[in-house]
Tab-separated table of C-alpha atoms in Angstrom:
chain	number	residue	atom	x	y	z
A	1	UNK	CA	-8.709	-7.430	-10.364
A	2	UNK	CA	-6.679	-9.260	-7.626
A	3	UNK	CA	-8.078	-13.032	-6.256
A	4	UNK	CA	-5.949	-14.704	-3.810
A	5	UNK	CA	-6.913	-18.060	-3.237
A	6	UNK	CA	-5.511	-20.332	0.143
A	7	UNK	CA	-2.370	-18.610	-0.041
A	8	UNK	CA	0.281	-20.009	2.478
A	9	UNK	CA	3.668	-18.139	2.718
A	10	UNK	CA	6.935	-18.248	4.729
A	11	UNK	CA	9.409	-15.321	5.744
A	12	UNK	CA	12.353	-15.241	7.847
A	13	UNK	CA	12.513	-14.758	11.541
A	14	UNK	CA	15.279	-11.919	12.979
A	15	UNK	CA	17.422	-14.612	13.678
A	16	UNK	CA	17.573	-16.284	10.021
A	17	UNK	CA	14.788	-18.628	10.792
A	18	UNK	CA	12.103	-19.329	8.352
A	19	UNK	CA	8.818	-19.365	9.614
A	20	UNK	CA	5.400	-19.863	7.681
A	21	UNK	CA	3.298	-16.517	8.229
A	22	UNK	CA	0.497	-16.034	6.829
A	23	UNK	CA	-2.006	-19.110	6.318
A	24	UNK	CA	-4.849	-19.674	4.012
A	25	UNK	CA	-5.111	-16.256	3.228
A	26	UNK	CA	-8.280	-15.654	0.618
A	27	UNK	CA	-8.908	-11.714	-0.547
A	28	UNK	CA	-10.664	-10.767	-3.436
A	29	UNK	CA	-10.370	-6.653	-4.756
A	30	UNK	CA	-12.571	-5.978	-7.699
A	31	UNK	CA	-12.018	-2.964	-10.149
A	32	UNK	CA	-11.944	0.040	-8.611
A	33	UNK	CA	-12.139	-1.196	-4.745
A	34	UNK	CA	-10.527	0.304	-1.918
A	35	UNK	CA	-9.958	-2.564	0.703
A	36	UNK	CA	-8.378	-1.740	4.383
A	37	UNK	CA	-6.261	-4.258	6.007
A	38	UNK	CA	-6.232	-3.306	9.574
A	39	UNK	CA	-3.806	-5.263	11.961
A	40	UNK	CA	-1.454	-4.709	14.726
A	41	UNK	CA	2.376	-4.491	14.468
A	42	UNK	CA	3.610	-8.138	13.325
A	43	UNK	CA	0.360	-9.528	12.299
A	44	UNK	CA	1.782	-10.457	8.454
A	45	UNK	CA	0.210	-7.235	6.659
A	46	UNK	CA	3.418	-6.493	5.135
A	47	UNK	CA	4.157	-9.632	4.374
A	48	UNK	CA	1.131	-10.198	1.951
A	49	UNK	CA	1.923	-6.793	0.893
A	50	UNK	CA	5.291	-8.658	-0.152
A	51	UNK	CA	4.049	-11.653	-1.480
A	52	UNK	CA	1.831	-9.937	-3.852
A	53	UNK	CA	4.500	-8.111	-4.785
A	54	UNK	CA	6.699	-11.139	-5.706
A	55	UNK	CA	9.157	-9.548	-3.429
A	56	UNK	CA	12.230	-12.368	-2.472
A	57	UNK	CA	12.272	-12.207	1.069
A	58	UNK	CA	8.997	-13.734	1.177
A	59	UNK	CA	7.997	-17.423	0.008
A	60	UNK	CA	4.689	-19.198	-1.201
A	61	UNK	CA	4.328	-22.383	0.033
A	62	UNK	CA	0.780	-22.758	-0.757
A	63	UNK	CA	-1.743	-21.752	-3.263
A	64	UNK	CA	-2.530	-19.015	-6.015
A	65	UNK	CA	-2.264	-15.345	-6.867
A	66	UNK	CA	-4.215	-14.208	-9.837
A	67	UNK	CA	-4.304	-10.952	-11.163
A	68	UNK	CA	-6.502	-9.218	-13.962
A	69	UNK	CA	-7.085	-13.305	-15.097
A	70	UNK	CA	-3.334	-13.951	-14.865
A	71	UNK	CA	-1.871	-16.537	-12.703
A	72	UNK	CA	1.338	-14.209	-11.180
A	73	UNK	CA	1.565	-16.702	-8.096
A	74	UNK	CA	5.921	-17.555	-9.181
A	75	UNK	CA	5.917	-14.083	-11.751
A	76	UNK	CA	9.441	-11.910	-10.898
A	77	UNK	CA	8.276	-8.193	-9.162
A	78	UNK	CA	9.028	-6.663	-12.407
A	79	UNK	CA	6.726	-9.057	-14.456
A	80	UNK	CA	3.777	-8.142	-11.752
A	81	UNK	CA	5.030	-4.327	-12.082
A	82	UNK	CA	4.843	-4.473	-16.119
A	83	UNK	CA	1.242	-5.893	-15.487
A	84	UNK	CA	0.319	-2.757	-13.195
A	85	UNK	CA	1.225	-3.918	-10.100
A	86	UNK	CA	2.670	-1.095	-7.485
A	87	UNK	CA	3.591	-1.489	-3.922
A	88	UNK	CA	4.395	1.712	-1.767
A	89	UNK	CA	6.591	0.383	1.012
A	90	UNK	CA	6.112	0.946	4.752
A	91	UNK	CA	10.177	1.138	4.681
A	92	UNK	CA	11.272	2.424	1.237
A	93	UNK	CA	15.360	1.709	0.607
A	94	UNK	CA	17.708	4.617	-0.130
A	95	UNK	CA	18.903	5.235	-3.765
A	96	UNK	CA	22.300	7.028	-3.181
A	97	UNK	CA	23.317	8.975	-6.470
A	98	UNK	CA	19.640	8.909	-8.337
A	99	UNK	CA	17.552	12.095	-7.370
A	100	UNK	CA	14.150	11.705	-6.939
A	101	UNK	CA	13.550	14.093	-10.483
A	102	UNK	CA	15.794	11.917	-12.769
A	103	UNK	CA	13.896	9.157	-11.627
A	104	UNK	CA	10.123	10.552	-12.447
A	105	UNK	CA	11.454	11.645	-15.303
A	106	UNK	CA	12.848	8.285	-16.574
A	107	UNK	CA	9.443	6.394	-15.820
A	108	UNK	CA	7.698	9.234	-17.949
A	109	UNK	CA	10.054	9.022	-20.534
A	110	UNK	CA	11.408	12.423	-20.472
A	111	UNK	CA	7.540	14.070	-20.897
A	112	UNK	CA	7.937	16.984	-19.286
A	113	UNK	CA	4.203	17.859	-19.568
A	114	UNK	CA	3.381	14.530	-17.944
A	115	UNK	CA	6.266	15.782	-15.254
A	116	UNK	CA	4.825	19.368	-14.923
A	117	UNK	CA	1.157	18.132	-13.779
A	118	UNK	CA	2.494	15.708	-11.417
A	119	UNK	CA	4.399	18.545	-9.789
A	120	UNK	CA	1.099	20.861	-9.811
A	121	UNK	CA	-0.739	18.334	-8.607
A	122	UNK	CA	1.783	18.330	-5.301
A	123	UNK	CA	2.614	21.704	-4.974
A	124	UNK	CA	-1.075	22.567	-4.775
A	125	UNK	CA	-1.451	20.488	-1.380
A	126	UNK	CA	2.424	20.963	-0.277
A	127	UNK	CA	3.955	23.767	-1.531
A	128	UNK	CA	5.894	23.995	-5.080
A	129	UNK	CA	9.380	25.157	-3.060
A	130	UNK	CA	8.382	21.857	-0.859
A	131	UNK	CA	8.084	19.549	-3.410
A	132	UNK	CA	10.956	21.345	-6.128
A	133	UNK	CA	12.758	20.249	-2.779
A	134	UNK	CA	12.443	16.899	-2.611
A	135	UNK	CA	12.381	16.509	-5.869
A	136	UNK	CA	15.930	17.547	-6.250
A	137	UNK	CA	17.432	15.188	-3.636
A	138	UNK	CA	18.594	11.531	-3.564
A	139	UNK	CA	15.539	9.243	-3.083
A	140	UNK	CA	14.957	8.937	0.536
A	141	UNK	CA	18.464	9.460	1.228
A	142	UNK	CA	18.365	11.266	4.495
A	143	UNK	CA	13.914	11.736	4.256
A	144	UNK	CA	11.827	12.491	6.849
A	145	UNK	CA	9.321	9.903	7.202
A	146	UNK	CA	6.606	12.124	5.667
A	147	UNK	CA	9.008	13.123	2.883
A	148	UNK	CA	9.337	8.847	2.473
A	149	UNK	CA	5.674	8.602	2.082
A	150	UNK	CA	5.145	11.873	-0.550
A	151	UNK	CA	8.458	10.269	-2.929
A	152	UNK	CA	6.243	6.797	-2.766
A	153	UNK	CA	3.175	8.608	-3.638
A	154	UNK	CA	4.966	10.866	-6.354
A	155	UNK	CA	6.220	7.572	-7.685
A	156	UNK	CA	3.216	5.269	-8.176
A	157	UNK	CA	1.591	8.363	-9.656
A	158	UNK	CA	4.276	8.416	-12.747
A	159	UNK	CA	4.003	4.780	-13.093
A	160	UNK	CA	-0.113	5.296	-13.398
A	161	UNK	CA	-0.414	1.536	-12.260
A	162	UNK	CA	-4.123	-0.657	-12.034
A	163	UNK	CA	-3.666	-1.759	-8.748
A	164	UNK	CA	-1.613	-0.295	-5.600
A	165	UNK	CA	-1.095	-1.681	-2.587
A	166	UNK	CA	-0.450	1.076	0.143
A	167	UNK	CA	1.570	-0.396	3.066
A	168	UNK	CA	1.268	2.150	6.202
A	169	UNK	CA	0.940	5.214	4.092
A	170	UNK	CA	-0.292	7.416	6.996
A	171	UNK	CA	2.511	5.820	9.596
A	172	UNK	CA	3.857	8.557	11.326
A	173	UNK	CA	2.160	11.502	10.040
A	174	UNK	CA	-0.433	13.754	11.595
A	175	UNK	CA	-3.899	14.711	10.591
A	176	UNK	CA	-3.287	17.140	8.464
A	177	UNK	CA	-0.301	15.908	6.269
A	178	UNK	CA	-2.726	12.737	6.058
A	179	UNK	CA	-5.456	14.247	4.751
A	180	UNK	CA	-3.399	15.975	2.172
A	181	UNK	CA	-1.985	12.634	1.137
A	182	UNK	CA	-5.670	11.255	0.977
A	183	UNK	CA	-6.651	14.123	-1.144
A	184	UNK	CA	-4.102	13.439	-3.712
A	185	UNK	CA	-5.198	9.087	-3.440
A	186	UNK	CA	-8.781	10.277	-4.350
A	187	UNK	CA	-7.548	12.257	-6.839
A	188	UNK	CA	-5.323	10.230	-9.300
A	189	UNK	CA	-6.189	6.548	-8.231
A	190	UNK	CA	-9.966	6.562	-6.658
A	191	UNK	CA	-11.342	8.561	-9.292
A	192	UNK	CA	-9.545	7.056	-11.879
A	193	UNK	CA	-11.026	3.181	-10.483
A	194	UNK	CA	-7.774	2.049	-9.791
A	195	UNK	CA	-8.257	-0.950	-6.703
A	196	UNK	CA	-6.301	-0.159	-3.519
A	197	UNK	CA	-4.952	-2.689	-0.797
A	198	UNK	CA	-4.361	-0.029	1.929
A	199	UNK	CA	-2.589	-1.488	5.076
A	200	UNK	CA	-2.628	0.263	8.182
A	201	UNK	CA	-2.652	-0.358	12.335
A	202	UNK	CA	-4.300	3.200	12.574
A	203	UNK	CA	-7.406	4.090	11.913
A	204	UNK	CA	-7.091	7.916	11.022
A	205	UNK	CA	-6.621	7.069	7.104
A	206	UNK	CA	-9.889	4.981	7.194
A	207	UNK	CA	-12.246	8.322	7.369
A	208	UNK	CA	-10.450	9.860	4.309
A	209	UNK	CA	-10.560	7.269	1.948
A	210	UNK	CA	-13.609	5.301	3.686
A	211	UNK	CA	-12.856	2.341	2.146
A	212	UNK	CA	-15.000	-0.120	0.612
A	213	UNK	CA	-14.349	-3.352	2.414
A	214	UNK	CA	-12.326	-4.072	5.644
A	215	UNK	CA	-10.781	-7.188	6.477
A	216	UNK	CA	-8.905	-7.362	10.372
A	217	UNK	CA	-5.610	-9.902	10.323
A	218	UNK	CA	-4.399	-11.090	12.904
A	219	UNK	CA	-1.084	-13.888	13.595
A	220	UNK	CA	-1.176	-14.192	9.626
A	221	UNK	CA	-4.826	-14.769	9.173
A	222	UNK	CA	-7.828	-12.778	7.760
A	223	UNK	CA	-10.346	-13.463	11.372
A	224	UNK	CA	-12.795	-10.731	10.218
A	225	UNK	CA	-14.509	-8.793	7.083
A	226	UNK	CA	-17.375	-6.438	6.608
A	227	UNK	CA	-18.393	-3.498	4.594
A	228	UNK	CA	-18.601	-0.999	7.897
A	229	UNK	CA	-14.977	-0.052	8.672
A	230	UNK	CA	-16.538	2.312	11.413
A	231	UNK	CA	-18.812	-0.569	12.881
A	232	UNK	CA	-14.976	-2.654	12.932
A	233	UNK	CA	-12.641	0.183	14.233
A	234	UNK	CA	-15.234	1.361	16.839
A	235	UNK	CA	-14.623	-2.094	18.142
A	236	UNK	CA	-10.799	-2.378	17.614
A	237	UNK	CA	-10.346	1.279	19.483
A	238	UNK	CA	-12.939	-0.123	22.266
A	239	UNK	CA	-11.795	-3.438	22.886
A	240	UNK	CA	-8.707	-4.044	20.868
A	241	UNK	CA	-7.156	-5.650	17.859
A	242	UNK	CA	-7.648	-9.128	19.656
A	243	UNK	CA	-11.635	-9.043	20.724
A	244	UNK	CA	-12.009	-9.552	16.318
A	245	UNK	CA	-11.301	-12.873	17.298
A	246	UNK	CA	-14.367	-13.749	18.893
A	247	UNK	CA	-16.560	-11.166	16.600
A	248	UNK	CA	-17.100	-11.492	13.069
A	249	UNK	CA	-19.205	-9.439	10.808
A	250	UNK	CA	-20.447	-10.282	8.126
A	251	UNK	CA	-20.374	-7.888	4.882
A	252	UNK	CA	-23.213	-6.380	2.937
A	253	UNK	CA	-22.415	-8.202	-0.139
């Protein structure tokens, strides 16, 4: 589904600098794969979250993103969107003026069927008063962070995309708001095989979605992969983010 090959790309620093960030980056997600990228704050998760987004903050210097067969490496985001592409964002922006149910409505074309399940499907883990809530405010103006996450997950939902990436979905939210997010993940993207790039610096989402594959990055690079998240997180909690340095596992296939 998603094959990036030596990918090299540049961002800017706080002070207007550009810096290159990640570096010969190589990731492949088949059909239907959940993949965890763990990494600490600043280690260039979001940044490949960004570039396979074709978002224009970041830059490619170097190499190839191909998606479903298609080279998307220089596509615009809304090319890679059209093709199925959806990124939740760790920081989504405010939309002053657009509530959150205008906007669902307008990517389902005004079916209010299609509308009325994607509400059930919330209010059965949330609350319907909850989510009528949010649903009928500006998106994300003035949102909790949990209330940030549930409008990203309402939206990729409407869109029905083939691939997601899910940057820090569980960041600031406890156990039990996260495993009522998770639910919902299995539920309308695991189940229906679409592949998942979830990013995180926690390990807490990791037992509800047990992922398939798990790569560690670290100072822009990919240092570690395997199949057993637990085997790497038991490490990372242990030892920290920077002992994946000097151990590498290698994956069951």
């Amino acid at each position: 589904m998603l094959e990036i090959k030596h990918l090299y790309v540049s961002g800017r620093t706080e002070r207007g600098r550009e810096r290159i960030i990640l570096k010969d980056i190589n990731l492949k997600i088949g059909k239907g794969e959940v993949y965890a990228l763990l990494g600490p704050n600043g280690s260039g998760k979001s940044t490949l979250a960004a570039a396979i987004m074709g978002l224009p903050d970041v830059k490619t210097i170097k190499g190839s993103i191909i998606f479903n067969g298609k080279d998307i490496t220089h596509a615009k985001p809304e090319k890679r969107a059209r093709l199925g592409i959806a990124l939740a964002f760790q920081h989504p922006p405010e939309i002053k003026g657009v509530r959150l149910s205008r906007f669902i409505l307008e990517i389902l074309k005004e079916n209010s069927e299609e509308y009325q399940r994607v509400l059930a499907l919330f209010s059965e883990h949330f609350g319907e008063r909850t989510v009528k809530h949010l649903l009928n405010r500006e998106i994300n103006v003035s949102f909790s962070g949990g209330e940030k996450k549930l409008s990203e997950l309402i939206q990729l939902i409407a869109l029905k995309p083939k691939f997601i990436v899910l940057d820090e979905m569980d960041s600031g939210l406890d156990v039990r708001v996260t495993e009522s997010i998770t639910k919902i993940i299995k539920h309308a993207f695991i189940d229906a095989r679409v592949s998942i790039l979830l990013i995180t610096h926690r390990g807490s989402i990791l037992r509800f979605l047990n992922p398939d594959r798990t790569g560690v990055m670290l100072h822009g690079e990919i240092v570690c992969e395997s199949c057993d998240w637990k085997k790497i997180w038991k490490t990372i909690a242990r030892c920290g983010y920077e002992k994946c340095k000097t151990c590498r596992y290698e994956g069951s296939g």
